[in-house]
Coordinates of C-alpha atoms and ligand atoms in Angstrom, one line a residue:
X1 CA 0.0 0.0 0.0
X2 CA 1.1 3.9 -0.8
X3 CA 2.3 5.4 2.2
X4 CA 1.5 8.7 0.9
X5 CA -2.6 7.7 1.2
X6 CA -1.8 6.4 4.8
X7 CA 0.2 8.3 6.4
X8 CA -2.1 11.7 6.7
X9 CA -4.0 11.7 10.6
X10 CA -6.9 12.5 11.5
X11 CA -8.0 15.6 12.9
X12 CA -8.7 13.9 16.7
X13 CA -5.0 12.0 16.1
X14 CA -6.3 8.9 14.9
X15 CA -5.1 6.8 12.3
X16 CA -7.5 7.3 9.2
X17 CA -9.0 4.2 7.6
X18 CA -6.7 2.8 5.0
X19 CA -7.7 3.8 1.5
X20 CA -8.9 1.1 -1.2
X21 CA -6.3 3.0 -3.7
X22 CA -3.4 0.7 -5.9
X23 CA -0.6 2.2 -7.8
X24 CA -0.2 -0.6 -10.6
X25 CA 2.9 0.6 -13.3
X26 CA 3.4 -1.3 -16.3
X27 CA 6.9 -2.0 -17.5
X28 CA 8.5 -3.5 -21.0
X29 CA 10.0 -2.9 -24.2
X30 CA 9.0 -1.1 -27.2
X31 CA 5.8 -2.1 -28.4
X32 CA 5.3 -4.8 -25.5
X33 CA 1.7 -3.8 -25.5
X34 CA 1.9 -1.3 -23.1
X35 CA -0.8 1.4 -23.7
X36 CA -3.6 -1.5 -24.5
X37 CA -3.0 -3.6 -21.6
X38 CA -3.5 -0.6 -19.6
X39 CA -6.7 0.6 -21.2
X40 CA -8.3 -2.6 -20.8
X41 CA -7.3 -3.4 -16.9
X42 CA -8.3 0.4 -16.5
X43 CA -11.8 -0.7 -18.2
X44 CA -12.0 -3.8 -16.2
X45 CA -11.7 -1.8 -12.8
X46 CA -13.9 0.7 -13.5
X47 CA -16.6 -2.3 -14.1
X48 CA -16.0 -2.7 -10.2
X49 CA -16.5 0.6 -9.7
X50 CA -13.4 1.8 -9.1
X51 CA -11.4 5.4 -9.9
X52 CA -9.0 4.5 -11.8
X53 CA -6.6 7.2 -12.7
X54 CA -4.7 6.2 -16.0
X55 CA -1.5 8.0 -16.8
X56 CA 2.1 7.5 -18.3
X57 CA 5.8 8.3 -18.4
X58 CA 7.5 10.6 -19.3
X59 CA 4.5 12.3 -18.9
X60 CA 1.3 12.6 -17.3
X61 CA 1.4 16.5 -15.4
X62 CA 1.4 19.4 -17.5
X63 CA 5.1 20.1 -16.9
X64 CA 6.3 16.5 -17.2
X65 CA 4.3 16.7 -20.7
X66 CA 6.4 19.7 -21.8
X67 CA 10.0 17.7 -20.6
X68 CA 8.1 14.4 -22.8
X69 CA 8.7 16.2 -26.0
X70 CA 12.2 17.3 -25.3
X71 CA 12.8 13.2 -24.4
X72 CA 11.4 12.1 -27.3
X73 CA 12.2 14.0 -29.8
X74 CA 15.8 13.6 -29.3
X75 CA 16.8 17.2 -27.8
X76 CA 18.6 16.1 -25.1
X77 CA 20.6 12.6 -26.5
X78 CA 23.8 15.5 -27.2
X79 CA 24.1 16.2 -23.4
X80 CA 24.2 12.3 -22.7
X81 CA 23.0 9.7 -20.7
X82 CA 22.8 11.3 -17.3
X83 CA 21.1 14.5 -18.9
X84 CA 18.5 12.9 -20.2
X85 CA 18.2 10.8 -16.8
X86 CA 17.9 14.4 -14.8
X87 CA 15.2 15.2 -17.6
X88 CA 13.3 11.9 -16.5
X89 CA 12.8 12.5 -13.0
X90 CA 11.9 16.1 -13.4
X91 CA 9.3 15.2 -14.9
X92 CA 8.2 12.2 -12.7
X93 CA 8.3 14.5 -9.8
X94 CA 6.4 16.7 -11.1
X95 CA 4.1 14.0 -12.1
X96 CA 4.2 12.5 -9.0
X97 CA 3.2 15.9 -7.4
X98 CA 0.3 16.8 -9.5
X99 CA -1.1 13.4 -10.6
X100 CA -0.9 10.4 -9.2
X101 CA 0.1 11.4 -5.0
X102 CA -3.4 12.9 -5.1
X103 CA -4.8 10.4 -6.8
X104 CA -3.2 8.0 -4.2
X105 CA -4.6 10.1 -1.3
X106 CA -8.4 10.2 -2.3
X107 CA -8.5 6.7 -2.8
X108 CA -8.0 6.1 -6.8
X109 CA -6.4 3.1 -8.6
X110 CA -3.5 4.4 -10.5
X111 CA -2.6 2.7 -13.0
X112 CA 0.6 4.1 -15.2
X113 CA 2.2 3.2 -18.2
X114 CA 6.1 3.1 -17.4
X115 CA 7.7 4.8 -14.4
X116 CA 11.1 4.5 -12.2
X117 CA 11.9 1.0 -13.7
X118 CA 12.4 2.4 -17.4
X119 CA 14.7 4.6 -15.7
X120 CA 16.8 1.9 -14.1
X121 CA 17.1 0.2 -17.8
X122 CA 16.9 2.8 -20.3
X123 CA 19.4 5.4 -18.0
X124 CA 20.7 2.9 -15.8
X125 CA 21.4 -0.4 -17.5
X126 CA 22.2 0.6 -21.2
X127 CA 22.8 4.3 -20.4
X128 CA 25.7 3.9 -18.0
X129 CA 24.7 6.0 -15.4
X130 CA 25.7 4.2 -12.2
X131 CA 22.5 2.3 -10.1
X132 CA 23.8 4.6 -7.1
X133 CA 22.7 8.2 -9.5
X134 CA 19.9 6.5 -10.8
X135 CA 18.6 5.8 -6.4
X136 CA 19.4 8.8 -5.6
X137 CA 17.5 10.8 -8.8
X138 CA 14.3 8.3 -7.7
X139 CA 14.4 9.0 -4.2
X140 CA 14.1 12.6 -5.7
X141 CA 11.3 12.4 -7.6
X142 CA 8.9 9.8 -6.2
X143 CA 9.7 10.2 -2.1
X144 CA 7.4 7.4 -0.8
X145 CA 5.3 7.0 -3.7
X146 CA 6.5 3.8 -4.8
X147 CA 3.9 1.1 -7.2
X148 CA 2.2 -1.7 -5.1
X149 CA 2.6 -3.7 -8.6
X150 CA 4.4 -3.7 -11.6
X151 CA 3.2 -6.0 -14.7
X152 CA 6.4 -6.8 -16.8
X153 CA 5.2 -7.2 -20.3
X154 CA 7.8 -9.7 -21.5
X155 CA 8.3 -9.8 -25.7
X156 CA 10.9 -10.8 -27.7
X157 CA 12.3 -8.0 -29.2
X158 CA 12.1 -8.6 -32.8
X159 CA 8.4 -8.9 -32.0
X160 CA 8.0 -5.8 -30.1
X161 CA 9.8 -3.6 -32.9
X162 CA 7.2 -5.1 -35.3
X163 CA 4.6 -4.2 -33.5
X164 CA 5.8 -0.9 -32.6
X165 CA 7.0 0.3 -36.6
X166 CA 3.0 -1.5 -37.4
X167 CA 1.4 1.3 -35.2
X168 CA 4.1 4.2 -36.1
X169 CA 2.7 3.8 -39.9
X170 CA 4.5 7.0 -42.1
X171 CA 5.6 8.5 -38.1
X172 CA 8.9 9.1 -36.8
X173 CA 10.6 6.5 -34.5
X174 CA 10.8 8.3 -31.2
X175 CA 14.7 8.7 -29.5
X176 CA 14.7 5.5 -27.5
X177 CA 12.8 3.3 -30.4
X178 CA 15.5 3.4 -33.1
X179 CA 18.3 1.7 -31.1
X180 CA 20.0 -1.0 -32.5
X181 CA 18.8 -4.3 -31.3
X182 CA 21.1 -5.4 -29.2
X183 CA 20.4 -2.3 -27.0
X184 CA 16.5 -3.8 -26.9
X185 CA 18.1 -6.7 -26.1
X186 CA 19.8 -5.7 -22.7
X187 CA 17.0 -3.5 -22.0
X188 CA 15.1 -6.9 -21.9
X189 CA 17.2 -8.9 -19.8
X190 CA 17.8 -6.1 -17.6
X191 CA 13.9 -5.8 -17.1
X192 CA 13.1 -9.2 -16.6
X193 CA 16.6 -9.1 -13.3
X194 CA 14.4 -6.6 -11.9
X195 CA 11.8 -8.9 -11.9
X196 CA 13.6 -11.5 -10.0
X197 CA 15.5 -9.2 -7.9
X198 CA 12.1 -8.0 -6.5
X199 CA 9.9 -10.9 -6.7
X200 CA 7.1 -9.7 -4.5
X201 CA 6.6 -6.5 -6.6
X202 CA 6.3 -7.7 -10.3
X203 CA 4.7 -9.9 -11.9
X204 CA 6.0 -11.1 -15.5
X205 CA 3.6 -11.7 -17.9
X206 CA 4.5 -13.4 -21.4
X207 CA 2.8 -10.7 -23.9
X208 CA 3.9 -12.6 -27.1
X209 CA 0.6 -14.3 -27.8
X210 CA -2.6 -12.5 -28.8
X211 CA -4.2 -9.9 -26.9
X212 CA -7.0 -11.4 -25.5
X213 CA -4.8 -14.2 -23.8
X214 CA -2.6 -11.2 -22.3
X215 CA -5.4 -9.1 -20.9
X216 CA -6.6 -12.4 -18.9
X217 CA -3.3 -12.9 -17.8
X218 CA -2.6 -9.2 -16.5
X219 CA -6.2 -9.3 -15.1
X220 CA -5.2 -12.5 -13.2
X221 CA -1.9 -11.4 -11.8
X222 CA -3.6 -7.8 -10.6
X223 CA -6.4 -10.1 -8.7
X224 CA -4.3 -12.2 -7.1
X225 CA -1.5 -10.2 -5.9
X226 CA -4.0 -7.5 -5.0
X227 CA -6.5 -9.3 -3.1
X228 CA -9.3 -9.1 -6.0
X229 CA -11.8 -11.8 -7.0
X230 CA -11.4 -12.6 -10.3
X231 CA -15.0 -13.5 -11.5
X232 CA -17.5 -10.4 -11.2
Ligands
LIG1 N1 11.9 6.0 -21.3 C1 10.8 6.2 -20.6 C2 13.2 6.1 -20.8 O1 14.2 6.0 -21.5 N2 13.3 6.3 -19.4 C3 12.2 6.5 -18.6 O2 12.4 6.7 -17.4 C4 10.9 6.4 -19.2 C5 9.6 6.6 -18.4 C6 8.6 6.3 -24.1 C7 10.1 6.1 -24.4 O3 10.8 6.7 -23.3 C8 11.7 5.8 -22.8 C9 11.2 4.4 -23.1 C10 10.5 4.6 -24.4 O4 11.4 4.4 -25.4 P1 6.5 6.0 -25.6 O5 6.2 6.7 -26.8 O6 5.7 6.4 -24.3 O7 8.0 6.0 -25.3 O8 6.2 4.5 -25.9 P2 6.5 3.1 -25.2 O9 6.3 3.2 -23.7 O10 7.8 2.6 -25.6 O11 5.4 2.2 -25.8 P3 5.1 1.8 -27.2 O12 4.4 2.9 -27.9 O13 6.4 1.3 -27.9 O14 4.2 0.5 -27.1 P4 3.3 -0.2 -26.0 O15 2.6 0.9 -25.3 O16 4.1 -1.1 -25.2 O17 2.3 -1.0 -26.9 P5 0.9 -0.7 -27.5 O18 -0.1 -1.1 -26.6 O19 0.9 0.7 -28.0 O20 0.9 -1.7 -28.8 C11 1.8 -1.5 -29.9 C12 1.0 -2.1 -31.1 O21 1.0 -3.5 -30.9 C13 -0.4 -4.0 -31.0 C14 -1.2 -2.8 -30.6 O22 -2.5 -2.8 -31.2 C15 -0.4 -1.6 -31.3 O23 -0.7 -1.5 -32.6 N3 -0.5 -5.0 -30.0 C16 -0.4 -6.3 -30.2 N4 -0.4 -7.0 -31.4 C17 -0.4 -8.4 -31.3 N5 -0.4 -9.1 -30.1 C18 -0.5 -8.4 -29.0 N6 -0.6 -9.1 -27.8 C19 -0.5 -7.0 -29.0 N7 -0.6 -6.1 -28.0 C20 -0.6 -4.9 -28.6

């Protein structure tokens, strides 16, 4: 559970009930799947009558919008690695301030595409900055608002790209998306040593077969590491 929708007292110094809010974030590669796995768990917890705040990264708060398009469109790759890192949890704090701690606090289901773990692969991992920078630019930016679950979408890379250039159409690959694949690659194996490293947290779901099968799967996981029937 989210400290930060805890930890509040009450105005006669008792402890407040806890809040039915979840922050769920979803991790993976390019094109794991991502944005429609979210929209449908999102769907499926509103059907329970849930808030359900969905959001992403880098992104999600006015200002972390702004520092998206500077990410993405390649603006910052010339000042390197740890730039761009600095860039990324500017922007989560900010979205952490605006969006989803208030969210937290009032009860809603977050639910948000990427957050701190792309960090730890995409600057950490196969951007060289040291895991000691990348903890200390976290602790920065999300304080105690840390996910209660994190679905690993887990693609082989190949699959992931095809996916990814299918949607783009005629658009332009974004910064991150035109790495070779070998950097995809160690992005992937680095995600799924998260995984293991904190067992508890994620749960990896294979998202190479056909979306239906996927959805069932992330609905499962969410149910049963967060205490939900599955059946309506
Ligand atoms: N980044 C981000 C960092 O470097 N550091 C950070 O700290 C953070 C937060 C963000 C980029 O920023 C980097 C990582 C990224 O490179 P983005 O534009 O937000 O970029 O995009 P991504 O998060 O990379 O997501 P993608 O747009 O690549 O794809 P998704 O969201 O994983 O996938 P989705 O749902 O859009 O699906 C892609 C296509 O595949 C189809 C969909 O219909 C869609 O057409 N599809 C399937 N097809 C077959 N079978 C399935 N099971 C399918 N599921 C979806």
């Amino acid at each position: 559970m989210n400290d930060a929708a805890t930890s509040a007292s009450t105005s006669d110094g008792a402890a407040p009930p806890r809040t039915p809010g979840r922050f769920i974030t979803f991790e993976g590669g390019e094109g794991a799947g991502k944005s429609s796995r979210v929209a449908e768990l999102a769907e499926r917890l509103r059907r329970r009558g849930y808030e359900v705040v969905v959001t992403r990264e880098p992104g999600g708060s006015v200002g972390a919008e702004a520092v998206r398009h500077v990410l993405l469109g390649g603006a910052a790759e010339a000042f390197g690695p740890l730039a761009e890192a600095l860039l990324f949890a500017a922007a989560r704090a900010d979205h952490v301030d605006q969006t989803i701690r208030p969210a937290l606090a009032r009860g809603a289901w977050v639910i948000c595409d990427r957050f701190y773990d792309s960090t730890r692969v995409y600057q950490g991992a196969t951007g060289d900055v040291s895991a000691d920078r990348v903890a200390l630019l976290e602790e920065i930016a999300v304080d105690d608002v840390r996910p209660d679950l994190t679905v690993l979408l887990d693609v082989p890379v190949e699959e992931g790209l095809r996916r990814a250039a299918a949607r783009r159409g005629d658009a332009v690959a974004d910064r991150f998306e035109i790495e070779d694949a070998t950097v995809h690659e160690r992005r992937r194996r680095a995600f799924l040593a998260l995984a293991r490293a904190e067992p508890r947290r994620f749960v990896v779901v294979d998202a190479a077969t056909d979306p239906a099968t996927v959805a069932d799967a992330v609905w499962y996981g969410v149910c049963t590491r967060l205490g939900l029937a599955e059946k309506d």
